[in-house]
CSV table of C-alpha atoms in Angstrom, one decimal:
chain,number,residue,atom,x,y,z
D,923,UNK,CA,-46.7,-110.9,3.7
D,924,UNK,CA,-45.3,-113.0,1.0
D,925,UNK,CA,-47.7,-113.6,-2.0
D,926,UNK,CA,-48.2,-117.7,-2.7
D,927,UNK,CA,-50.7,-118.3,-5.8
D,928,UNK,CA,-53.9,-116.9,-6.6
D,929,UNK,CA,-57.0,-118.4,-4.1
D,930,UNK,CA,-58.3,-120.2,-7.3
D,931,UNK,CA,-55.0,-122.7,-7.5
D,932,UNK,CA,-56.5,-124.8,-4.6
D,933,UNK,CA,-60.0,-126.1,-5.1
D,934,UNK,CA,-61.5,-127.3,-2.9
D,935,UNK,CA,-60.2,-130.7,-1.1
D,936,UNK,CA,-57.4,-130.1,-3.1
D,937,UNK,CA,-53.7,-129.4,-2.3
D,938,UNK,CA,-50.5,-127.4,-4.2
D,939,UNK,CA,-46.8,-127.3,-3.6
D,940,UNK,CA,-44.8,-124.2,-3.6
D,941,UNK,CA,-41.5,-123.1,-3.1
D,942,UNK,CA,-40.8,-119.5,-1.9
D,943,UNK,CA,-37.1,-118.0,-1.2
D,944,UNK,CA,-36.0,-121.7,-1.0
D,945,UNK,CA,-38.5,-122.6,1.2
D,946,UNK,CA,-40.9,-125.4,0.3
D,947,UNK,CA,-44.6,-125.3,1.5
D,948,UNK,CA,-47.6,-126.8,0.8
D,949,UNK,CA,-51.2,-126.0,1.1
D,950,UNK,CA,-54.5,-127.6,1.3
D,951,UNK,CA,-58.2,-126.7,1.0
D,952,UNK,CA,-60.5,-128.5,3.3
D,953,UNK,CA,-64.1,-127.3,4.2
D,954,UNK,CA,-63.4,-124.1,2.3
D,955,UNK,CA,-60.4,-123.1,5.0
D,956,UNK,CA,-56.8,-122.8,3.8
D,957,UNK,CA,-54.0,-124.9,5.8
D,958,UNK,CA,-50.1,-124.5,4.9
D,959,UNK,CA,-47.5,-126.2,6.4
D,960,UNK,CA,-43.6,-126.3,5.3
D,961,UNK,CA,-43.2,-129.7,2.9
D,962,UNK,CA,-40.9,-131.4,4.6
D,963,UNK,CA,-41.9,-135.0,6.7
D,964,UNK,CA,-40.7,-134.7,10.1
D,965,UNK,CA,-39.4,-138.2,9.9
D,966,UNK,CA,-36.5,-137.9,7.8
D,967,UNK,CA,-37.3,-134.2,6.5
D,968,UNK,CA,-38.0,-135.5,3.0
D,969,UNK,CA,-40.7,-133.8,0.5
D,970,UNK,CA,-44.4,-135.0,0.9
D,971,UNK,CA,-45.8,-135.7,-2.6
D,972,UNK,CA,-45.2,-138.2,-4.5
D,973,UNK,CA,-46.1,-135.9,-7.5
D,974,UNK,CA,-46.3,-132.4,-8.3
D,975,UNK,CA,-49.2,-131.3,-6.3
D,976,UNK,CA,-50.2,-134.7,-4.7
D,977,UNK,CA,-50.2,-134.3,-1.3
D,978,UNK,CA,-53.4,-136.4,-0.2
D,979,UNK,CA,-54.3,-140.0,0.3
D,980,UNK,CA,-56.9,-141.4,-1.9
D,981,UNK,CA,-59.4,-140.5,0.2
D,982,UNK,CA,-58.4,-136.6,-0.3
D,983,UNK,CA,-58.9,-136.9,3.4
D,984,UNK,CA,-55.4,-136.8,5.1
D,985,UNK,CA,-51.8,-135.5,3.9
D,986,UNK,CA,-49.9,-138.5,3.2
D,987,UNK,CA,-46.0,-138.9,3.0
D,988,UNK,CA,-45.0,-140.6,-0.1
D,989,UNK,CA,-41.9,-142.0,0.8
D,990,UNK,CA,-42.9,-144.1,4.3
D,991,UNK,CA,-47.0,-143.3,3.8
D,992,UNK,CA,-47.3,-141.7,7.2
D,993,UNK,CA,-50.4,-139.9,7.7
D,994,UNK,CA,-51.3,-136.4,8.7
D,995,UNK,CA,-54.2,-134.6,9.4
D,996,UNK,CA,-55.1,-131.8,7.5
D,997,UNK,CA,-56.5,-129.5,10.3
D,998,UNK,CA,-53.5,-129.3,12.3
D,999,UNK,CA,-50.9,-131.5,10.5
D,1000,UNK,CA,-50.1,-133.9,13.5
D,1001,UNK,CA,-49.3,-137.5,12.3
D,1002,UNK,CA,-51.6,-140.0,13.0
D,1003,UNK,CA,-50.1,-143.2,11.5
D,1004,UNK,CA,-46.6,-143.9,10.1
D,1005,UNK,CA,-43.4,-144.3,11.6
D,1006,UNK,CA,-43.4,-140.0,12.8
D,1007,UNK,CA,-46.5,-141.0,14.2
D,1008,UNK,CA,-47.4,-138.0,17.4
D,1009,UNK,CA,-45.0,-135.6,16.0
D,1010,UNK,CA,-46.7,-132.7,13.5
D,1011,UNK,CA,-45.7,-130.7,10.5
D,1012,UNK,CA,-44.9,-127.0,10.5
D,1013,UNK,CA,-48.0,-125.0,10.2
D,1014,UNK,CA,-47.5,-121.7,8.5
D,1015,UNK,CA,-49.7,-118.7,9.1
D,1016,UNK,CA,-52.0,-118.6,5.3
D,1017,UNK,CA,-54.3,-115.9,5.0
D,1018,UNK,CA,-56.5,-115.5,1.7
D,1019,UNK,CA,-57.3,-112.0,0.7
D,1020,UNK,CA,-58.7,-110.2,-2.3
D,1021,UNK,CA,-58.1,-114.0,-4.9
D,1022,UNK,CA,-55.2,-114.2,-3.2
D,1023,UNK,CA,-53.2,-116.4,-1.0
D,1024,UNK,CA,-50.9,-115.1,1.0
D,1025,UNK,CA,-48.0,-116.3,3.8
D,1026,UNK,CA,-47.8,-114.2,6.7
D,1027,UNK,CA,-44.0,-113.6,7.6
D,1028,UNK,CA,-43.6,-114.9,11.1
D,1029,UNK,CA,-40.0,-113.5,11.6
């Protein structure tokens, strides 16, 4: 497992972007489970946020693309509105453990 950030980086209905061995994720508290997905839109393959750490829409209720505003929802990352809309980000495996966050390797 690949260590992320400490547990107490992402508050609750909050979100954080990382970037591990080149590799940029993000992850996102919602209803006290952790979701992680790899930060790249599956539209054109271009970063989420629109600033450091800003993955949601104003509503904190869905992760939102800042560069066409396609939406995605947080539980299992498949776009509901926006020119990707039916095709999903890639979830990652998270797993929090001890304060920690960590990625599982999958390879």
């Amino acid at each position: 497992m690949i260590r992320l950030c400490a547990a107490s980086e992402v508050a609750e209905g909050n979100s954080k972007g990382l970037e591990i061995k080149g590799q940029r994720l993000l992850v996102v508290r919602k209803d006290g489970a952790l979701y992680g997905y790899e930060n790249s839109c599956p539209h054109r393959g271009t970063p989420l946020e629109w600033q450091p750490d800003q993955f949601l829409d104003s509503s904190g209720s869905l992760i939102q693309c800042a560069i066409h505003g396609a939406l995605f929802l947080i539980d299992s990352g498949e776009c509901v509105a926006g020119p990707c809309a039916g095709q999903a980000l890639r979830a990652l495996t998270i797993v929090e453990r001890d304060g920690t966050i960590w990625l599982q390797n999958t390879r």
